[in-house]
């Protein structure tokens, strides 16, 4: 019989306490098997009221529902108080304290933030305090990422994991989907809603056009731009623009808003890229596209909904036809359909044209592919002519010589299955003077500690690294090291949980 949600009274345990969550987190961290981790977390969710699951999920994955709380390492270190002997904090009290911390701003806010944090930590036991500080510093390491937590919620609610994941992607919030599922609500009726951002579908990689076509079958080949991913929603005259991380930025991209508002369609949801163009219409590099004053041009490649009808469960061929009907060619990415995947000649010529025009390469997408919101689908493949990896900056070293006083050499990490990061190399190459100054200012604000000349950071910033290859190495814990790594650009549009995996780096040897 399927396991269903339990209420607080059903469990017989003290639900919704921070001590229960922290104890479960420690159990999960000490457990090797994925299924055992899921079972432990599922038991936790059954012990608490469904409406507290969003708070619990935020504390488990290190992403409180209030977002960034403005609490740096210096604030935490100045708030030291003796730990409590007995646990007393509830999840509700922690959530309320985090809400108060997030609301503090303006003159005197640093002192007020320190005092509020001290009032919280004085009631926390040593294990609870350790966990809260890790959450505040973005350093939760328990071997359970959002995917494992989602599977645990599904198990606790007695729902198929795929159903829960799809609901979370479409509402854009795992906590909201979890609360509904654990309360016995209907997930099957959740669909794409205009004006509510959904996580974008992502692509895998392929080393060549020919190999990508063998993986996708009949495909749509599209130019891959060096722009910023955007998802645009329109309902009447109202237009909302979401970034890859679902931040709403309509006020910052008036050109995009105007272009979509001018379309002869009342309601739609578009997926595309915003690209900066120079006065001659040539594409700018990503950093220049995102700089103040750049003229942004939207280029759309997918239509997820139109006039109230969701298209995400339709094949790409159907969505493309709807896109052509709704959007003028000037706002669409150049694309070429390949019916015979065994003959890559036309697709390779098309990819060459993209490179000649100054773009990154091509995307190759199965014409049968459905839109898998938030997933890195095997049916979409990106092909670039250079080796690149999106890695996370773990630390930075103070420079010497002409770089004295600047944070220079950066430590690079790839994402492990459990959500932690495995160091795979360092680099100080590809950095301009302006970038060095930016690193120094930004990284010091993100510091979680230092040991001499190395400043350790919250693992949040993603950087695109160009490299000549990967070699085996015993120097780093992943058993591999990058060859001739250099910084290409920072990726403020990309969260750390979408950085490249250690498996992908190891596969490049």
Short mmCIF file of C-alpha atoms in Angstrom, two decimals, residues 63-419:
data_model
loop_
_atom_site.label_atom_id
_atom_site.label_comp_id
_atom_site.label_asym_id
_atom_site.label_seq_id
_atom_site.Cartn_x
_atom_site.Cartn_y
_atom_site.Cartn_z
CA UNK A 63 18.35 27.85 0.62
CA UNK A 64 15.94 29.48 3.09
CA UNK A 65 12.71 30.63 1.55
CA UNK A 66 13.61 34.27 2.39
CA UNK A 67 16.60 34.12 0.03
CA UNK A 68 19.83 35.88 0.93
CA UNK A 69 19.64 37.25 4.47
CA UNK A 70 22.51 39.73 4.40
CA UNK A 71 24.37 37.81 7.11
CA UNK A 72 28.07 37.49 6.32
CA UNK A 73 30.81 35.64 8.10
CA UNK A 74 31.77 38.76 10.06
CA UNK A 75 28.25 39.11 11.47
CA UNK A 76 28.16 35.45 12.50
CA UNK A 77 31.60 35.57 14.11
CA UNK A 78 30.64 38.65 16.15
CA UNK A 79 27.47 36.96 17.37
CA UNK A 80 29.17 34.18 19.34
CA UNK A 81 27.22 33.15 22.44
CA UNK A 82 27.34 29.98 24.55
CA UNK A 83 25.14 27.26 23.03
CA UNK A 84 21.94 26.15 24.70
CA UNK A 85 21.98 22.90 26.68
CA UNK A 86 18.54 21.67 25.66
CA UNK A 87 16.83 22.06 22.27
CA UNK A 88 13.78 24.31 22.18
CA UNK A 89 13.66 25.98 18.77
CA UNK A 90 10.83 25.17 16.38
CA UNK A 91 11.00 25.50 12.61
CA UNK A 92 8.42 28.27 12.80
CA UNK A 93 10.60 30.29 15.19
CA UNK A 94 13.66 29.89 12.95
CA UNK A 95 11.64 30.93 9.92
CA UNK A 96 10.31 33.99 11.75
CA UNK A 97 13.85 34.98 12.75
CA UNK A 98 15.07 34.60 9.16
CA UNK A 99 12.18 36.76 7.93
CA UNK A 100 13.16 39.48 10.41
CA UNK A 101 16.81 39.26 9.35
CA UNK A 102 15.86 39.58 5.68
CA UNK A 103 13.77 42.68 6.38
CA UNK A 104 16.55 44.61 8.12
CA UNK A 105 17.99 47.38 5.97
CA UNK A 106 19.33 50.90 6.16
CA UNK A 107 21.28 52.70 8.91
CA UNK A 108 21.89 50.55 11.96
CA UNK A 109 20.85 47.37 10.19
CA UNK A 110 24.19 45.63 10.74
CA UNK A 111 23.94 46.05 14.52
CA UNK A 112 20.28 45.05 14.48
CA UNK A 113 21.11 42.01 12.33
CA UNK A 114 23.83 40.96 14.75
CA UNK A 115 21.50 41.34 17.75
CA UNK A 116 18.70 39.37 16.09
CA UNK A 117 21.10 36.63 15.10
CA UNK A 118 22.46 36.44 18.65
CA UNK A 119 18.90 36.11 20.01
CA UNK A 120 18.40 33.13 17.71
CA UNK A 121 21.73 31.43 18.30
CA UNK A 122 21.55 31.73 22.11
CA UNK A 123 18.59 29.31 22.00
CA UNK A 124 20.36 26.83 19.70
CA UNK A 125 22.28 23.78 20.85
CA UNK A 126 25.74 23.20 19.41
CA UNK A 127 24.50 20.93 16.54
CA UNK A 128 21.62 23.31 15.80
CA UNK A 129 23.94 26.30 15.80
CA UNK A 130 26.38 24.58 13.48
CA UNK A 131 23.59 23.83 11.02
CA UNK A 132 22.13 27.36 11.12
CA UNK A 133 25.53 28.94 10.55
CA UNK A 134 26.09 26.65 7.59
CA UNK A 135 22.72 27.63 6.15
CA UNK A 136 23.48 31.32 6.61
CA UNK A 137 26.91 30.88 5.02
CA UNK A 138 25.74 28.71 2.13
CA UNK A 139 27.83 25.80 3.39
CA UNK A 140 25.27 23.04 4.02
CA UNK A 141 26.99 19.72 3.28
CA UNK A 142 24.74 16.78 4.10
CA UNK A 143 24.85 14.75 0.90
CA UNK A 144 21.24 15.53 -0.04
CA UNK A 145 20.59 17.99 -2.81
CA UNK A 146 17.20 19.28 -3.95
CA UNK A 147 16.68 16.23 -6.15
CA UNK A 148 17.05 13.81 -3.22
CA UNK A 149 14.85 15.99 -1.04
CA UNK A 150 12.19 16.06 -3.78
CA UNK A 151 12.26 12.26 -4.01
CA UNK A 152 11.93 12.08 -0.23
CA UNK A 153 8.85 14.34 -0.30
CA UNK A 154 7.33 12.13 -2.99
CA UNK A 155 7.97 9.03 -0.89
CA UNK A 156 6.47 10.65 2.21
CA UNK A 157 3.40 11.74 0.25
CA UNK A 158 2.99 8.42 -1.54
CA UNK A 159 3.29 10.12 -4.96
CA UNK A 160 5.37 9.25 -8.03
CA UNK A 161 8.64 11.15 -7.90
CA UNK A 162 8.20 12.34 -11.50
CA UNK A 163 4.82 13.85 -10.64
CA UNK A 164 6.25 15.77 -7.68
CA UNK A 165 9.25 17.02 -9.65
CA UNK A 166 7.05 18.20 -12.52
CA UNK A 167 4.76 20.06 -10.12
CA UNK A 168 7.75 21.73 -8.45
CA UNK A 169 9.13 22.82 -11.80
CA UNK A 170 5.84 24.26 -12.99
CA UNK A 171 5.09 26.23 -9.82
CA UNK A 172 8.76 27.21 -9.62
CA UNK A 173 8.98 26.23 -5.94
CA UNK A 174 9.74 22.80 -4.49
CA UNK A 175 8.43 23.91 -1.08
CA UNK A 176 5.02 24.89 -2.45
CA UNK A 177 4.71 21.62 -4.37
CA UNK A 178 5.80 19.65 -1.29
CA UNK A 179 3.24 21.33 0.94
CA UNK A 180 0.47 20.51 -1.54
CA UNK A 181 1.59 16.90 -2.00
CA UNK A 182 2.01 16.18 1.71
CA UNK A 183 -1.44 17.62 2.38
CA UNK A 184 -2.94 15.20 -0.13
CA UNK A 185 -3.59 17.82 -2.80
CA UNK A 186 -3.93 17.20 -6.53
CA UNK A 187 -0.63 17.57 -8.40
CA UNK A 188 -1.86 16.29 -11.74
CA UNK A 189 -3.86 19.45 -12.39
CA UNK A 190 -0.83 21.74 -12.10
CA UNK A 191 0.12 23.20 -15.45
CA UNK A 192 2.04 26.09 -16.85
CA UNK A 193 0.52 29.39 -15.69
CA UNK A 194 1.07 32.58 -17.62
CA UNK A 195 2.94 35.21 -15.56
CA UNK A 196 4.46 32.55 -13.26
CA UNK A 197 8.07 31.74 -14.17
CA UNK A 198 9.00 28.09 -14.67
CA UNK A 199 12.45 26.59 -14.60
CA UNK A 200 13.91 26.46 -18.12
CA UNK A 201 14.73 23.25 -19.95
CA UNK A 202 18.49 22.75 -20.20
CA UNK A 203 20.72 20.96 -22.69
CA UNK A 204 23.37 18.30 -22.49
CA UNK A 205 26.53 18.51 -24.56
CA UNK A 206 27.93 16.75 -27.59
CA UNK A 207 31.44 17.01 -29.07
CA UNK A 208 30.23 17.38 -32.66
CA UNK A 209 27.17 18.04 -34.78
CA UNK A 210 27.25 14.50 -36.18
CA UNK A 211 27.33 12.90 -32.73
CA UNK A 212 24.56 15.18 -31.45
CA UNK A 213 22.30 14.10 -34.35
CA UNK A 214 22.87 10.43 -33.53
CA UNK A 215 21.58 11.18 -30.03
CA UNK A 216 18.58 13.31 -30.99
CA UNK A 217 17.33 11.78 -34.23
CA UNK A 218 15.46 14.19 -36.55
CA UNK A 219 16.27 17.57 -35.11
CA UNK A 220 15.94 21.31 -35.06
CA UNK A 221 19.38 22.94 -35.32
CA UNK A 222 19.55 26.48 -33.87
CA UNK A 223 22.24 29.08 -33.49
CA UNK A 224 23.60 29.21 -29.95
CA UNK A 225 24.01 32.80 -28.84
CA UNK A 226 26.34 34.17 -26.18
CA UNK A 227 23.47 35.99 -24.50
CA UNK A 228 21.32 35.74 -21.39
CA UNK A 229 18.52 33.18 -21.17
CA UNK A 230 15.13 34.85 -20.78
CA UNK A 231 11.59 33.59 -20.32
CA UNK A 232 8.97 36.18 -21.25
CA UNK A 233 5.33 36.08 -20.15
CA UNK A 234 2.64 38.35 -21.54
CA UNK A 235 -0.99 38.79 -20.55
CA UNK A 236 -2.61 41.78 -22.16
CA UNK A 237 -0.28 44.75 -21.75
CA UNK A 238 1.47 43.21 -18.76
CA UNK A 239 4.88 41.67 -19.56
CA UNK A 240 7.15 39.84 -17.14
CA UNK A 241 10.70 38.76 -17.97
CA UNK A 242 12.42 36.04 -15.95
CA UNK A 243 16.09 35.11 -15.89
CA UNK A 244 17.39 31.56 -15.87
CA UNK A 245 17.20 31.66 -12.07
CA UNK A 246 13.61 33.05 -12.18
CA UNK A 247 14.48 36.58 -11.10
CA UNK A 248 12.00 39.05 -12.60
CA UNK A 249 13.86 41.74 -14.61
CA UNK A 250 11.29 43.41 -16.87
CA UNK A 251 12.22 46.88 -15.60
CA UNK A 252 15.85 46.29 -16.68
CA UNK A 253 15.10 45.14 -20.25
CA UNK A 254 12.69 47.67 -21.78
CA UNK A 255 13.65 46.62 -25.34
CA UNK A 256 12.47 43.08 -24.66
CA UNK A 257 9.23 44.27 -23.05
CA UNK A 258 8.47 46.59 -25.96
CA UNK A 259 9.15 43.91 -28.56
CA UNK A 260 6.82 41.41 -26.89
CA UNK A 261 4.13 43.96 -26.12
CA UNK A 262 4.01 44.82 -29.85
CA UNK A 263 3.14 41.25 -30.87
CA UNK A 264 -0.44 40.64 -32.09
CA UNK A 265 -1.02 38.06 -29.34
CA UNK A 266 -2.82 38.65 -26.05
CA UNK A 267 -1.19 35.92 -23.92
CA UNK A 268 1.94 33.84 -24.40
CA UNK A 269 5.05 32.40 -22.76
CA UNK A 270 8.30 32.55 -24.75
CA UNK A 271 11.74 31.03 -24.19
CA UNK A 272 14.75 32.72 -25.71
CA UNK A 273 17.93 34.75 -25.33
CA UNK A 274 18.63 38.46 -24.92
CA UNK A 275 21.71 39.46 -26.89
CA UNK A 276 23.58 42.73 -27.01
CA UNK A 277 24.28 44.10 -30.48
CA UNK A 278 26.79 46.72 -31.60
CA UNK A 279 25.73 49.62 -33.89
CA UNK A 280 26.36 47.41 -36.95
CA UNK A 281 24.18 44.60 -35.60
CA UNK A 282 27.09 42.34 -34.63
CA UNK A 283 26.76 40.29 -31.41
CA UNK A 284 28.50 41.46 -28.26
CA UNK A 285 30.17 39.15 -25.77
CA UNK A 286 28.13 38.12 -22.74
CA UNK A 287 29.77 40.58 -20.35
CA UNK A 288 29.16 43.44 -22.79
CA UNK A 289 25.57 42.34 -23.41
CA UNK A 290 24.88 42.51 -19.68
CA UNK A 291 26.62 45.85 -19.14
CA UNK A 292 24.65 49.00 -18.62
CA UNK A 293 23.64 50.72 -21.82
CA UNK A 294 23.93 47.76 -24.17
CA UNK A 295 21.13 47.51 -26.75
CA UNK A 296 19.43 44.17 -26.15
CA UNK A 297 17.64 42.23 -28.85
CA UNK A 298 15.44 39.26 -27.90
CA UNK A 299 15.68 36.10 -30.00
CA UNK A 300 13.07 33.44 -29.24
CA UNK A 301 13.37 29.71 -29.93
CA UNK A 302 10.41 28.18 -28.10
CA UNK A 303 6.77 28.92 -27.39
CA UNK A 304 5.50 27.32 -24.18
CA UNK A 305 1.96 28.72 -24.14
CA UNK A 306 -0.22 30.84 -26.38
CA UNK A 307 -3.65 32.36 -25.76
CA UNK A 308 -4.14 30.31 -22.62
CA UNK A 309 -3.10 26.97 -24.15
CA UNK A 310 -0.05 25.24 -22.67
CA UNK A 311 2.28 23.68 -25.26
CA UNK A 312 4.94 22.16 -23.02
CA UNK A 313 3.60 18.63 -23.53
CA UNK A 314 3.53 19.07 -27.32
CA UNK A 315 6.53 17.97 -29.44
CA UNK A 316 9.04 20.62 -30.45
CA UNK A 317 7.87 20.41 -34.06
CA UNK A 318 4.41 21.59 -32.94
CA UNK A 319 5.82 24.33 -30.71
CA UNK A 320 8.05 25.57 -33.55
CA UNK A 321 5.08 25.84 -35.89
CA UNK A 322 3.19 27.83 -33.27
CA UNK A 323 6.25 30.05 -32.75
CA UNK A 324 6.48 30.82 -36.47
CA UNK A 325 2.78 31.70 -36.51
CA UNK A 326 3.02 34.05 -33.54
CA UNK A 327 6.49 35.64 -33.75
CA UNK A 328 8.08 37.54 -36.66
CA UNK A 329 11.30 36.21 -38.15
CA UNK A 330 13.27 39.18 -36.80
CA UNK A 331 12.61 37.95 -33.23
CA UNK A 332 13.32 34.26 -33.89
CA UNK A 333 16.61 32.41 -33.80
CA UNK A 334 17.88 31.12 -37.15
CA UNK A 335 16.97 27.43 -37.30
CA UNK A 336 17.24 24.46 -39.65
CA UNK A 337 15.26 21.21 -39.47
CA UNK A 338 17.19 18.02 -40.22
CA UNK A 339 14.97 15.09 -41.23
CA UNK A 340 17.82 12.59 -41.82
CA UNK A 341 20.15 12.51 -38.79
CA UNK A 342 22.57 10.17 -40.62
CA UNK A 343 23.54 13.01 -42.97
CA UNK A 344 25.06 15.87 -40.90
CA UNK A 345 26.31 17.87 -43.90
CA UNK A 346 23.61 20.53 -43.87
CA UNK A 347 23.72 20.87 -40.08
CA UNK A 348 27.51 21.25 -40.12
CA UNK A 349 27.29 24.02 -42.74
CA UNK A 350 24.62 25.71 -40.61
CA UNK A 351 26.86 25.46 -37.53
CA UNK A 352 29.73 26.98 -39.50
CA UNK A 353 27.51 29.92 -40.43
CA UNK A 354 26.70 30.47 -36.75
CA UNK A 355 30.40 30.60 -35.88
CA UNK A 356 31.13 32.91 -38.82
CA UNK A 357 28.45 35.27 -37.49
CA UNK A 358 30.25 35.46 -34.15
CA UNK A 359 28.08 33.08 -32.13
CA UNK A 360 29.04 30.20 -29.84
CA UNK A 361 27.87 27.22 -31.88
CA UNK A 362 24.55 25.44 -32.25
CA UNK A 363 21.83 23.75 -30.24
CA UNK A 364 20.51 20.47 -31.64
CA UNK A 365 17.09 19.46 -30.35
CA UNK A 366 14.95 16.44 -31.11
CA UNK A 367 11.85 17.44 -33.07
CA UNK A 368 9.90 15.00 -30.88
CA UNK A 369 11.12 16.52 -27.59
CA UNK A 370 8.64 17.76 -25.00
CA UNK A 371 9.59 20.73 -22.86
CA UNK A 372 11.05 19.30 -19.65
CA UNK A 373 11.02 22.32 -17.36
CA UNK A 374 14.04 22.43 -15.10
CA UNK A 375 15.63 19.30 -16.56
CA UNK A 376 18.84 18.85 -18.52
CA UNK A 377 17.17 16.72 -21.15
CA UNK A 378 19.03 14.18 -23.26
CA UNK A 379 16.99 15.34 -26.26
CA UNK A 380 18.69 18.76 -26.36
CA UNK A 381 22.41 18.99 -27.10
CA UNK A 382 24.73 21.99 -27.39
CA UNK A 383 27.77 21.86 -29.66
CA UNK A 384 30.60 24.34 -29.16
CA UNK A 385 33.97 24.33 -30.93
CA UNK A 386 35.97 24.83 -27.73
CA UNK A 387 36.21 22.97 -24.43
CA UNK A 388 34.45 24.89 -21.70
CA UNK A 389 33.23 24.03 -18.22
CA UNK A 390 30.95 25.96 -15.88
CA UNK A 391 32.58 25.56 -12.47
CA UNK A 392 32.11 27.06 -9.02
CA UNK A 393 34.66 29.32 -7.33
CA UNK A 394 35.55 27.72 -3.98
CA UNK A 395 38.36 30.05 -2.86
CA UNK A 396 40.79 32.69 -4.08
CA UNK A 397 44.42 33.44 -3.28
CA UNK A 398 45.96 36.84 -2.69
CA UNK A 399 48.23 37.77 -5.58
CA UNK A 400 51.80 38.96 -5.51
CA UNK A 401 53.94 41.21 -7.69
CA UNK A 402 51.72 43.41 -9.84
CA UNK A 403 48.70 41.60 -8.39
CA UNK A 404 49.60 42.36 -4.77
CA UNK A 405 46.50 43.35 -2.81
CA UNK A 406 44.20 41.62 -5.30
CA UNK A 407 42.48 38.24 -5.12
CA UNK A 408 43.84 36.42 -8.14
CA UNK A 409 44.29 32.64 -8.36
CA UNK A 410 40.84 31.03 -8.07
CA UNK A 411 40.08 27.49 -6.87
CA UNK A 412 37.60 25.70 -9.12
CA UNK A 413 35.05 23.05 -8.14
CA UNK A 414 32.80 20.68 -10.08
CA UNK A 415 29.44 19.57 -8.72
CA UNK A 416 29.21 16.16 -7.02
CA UNK A 417 26.06 14.04 -6.93
CA UNK A 418 25.36 14.98 -3.33
CA UNK A 419 25.45 18.71 -4.07
#
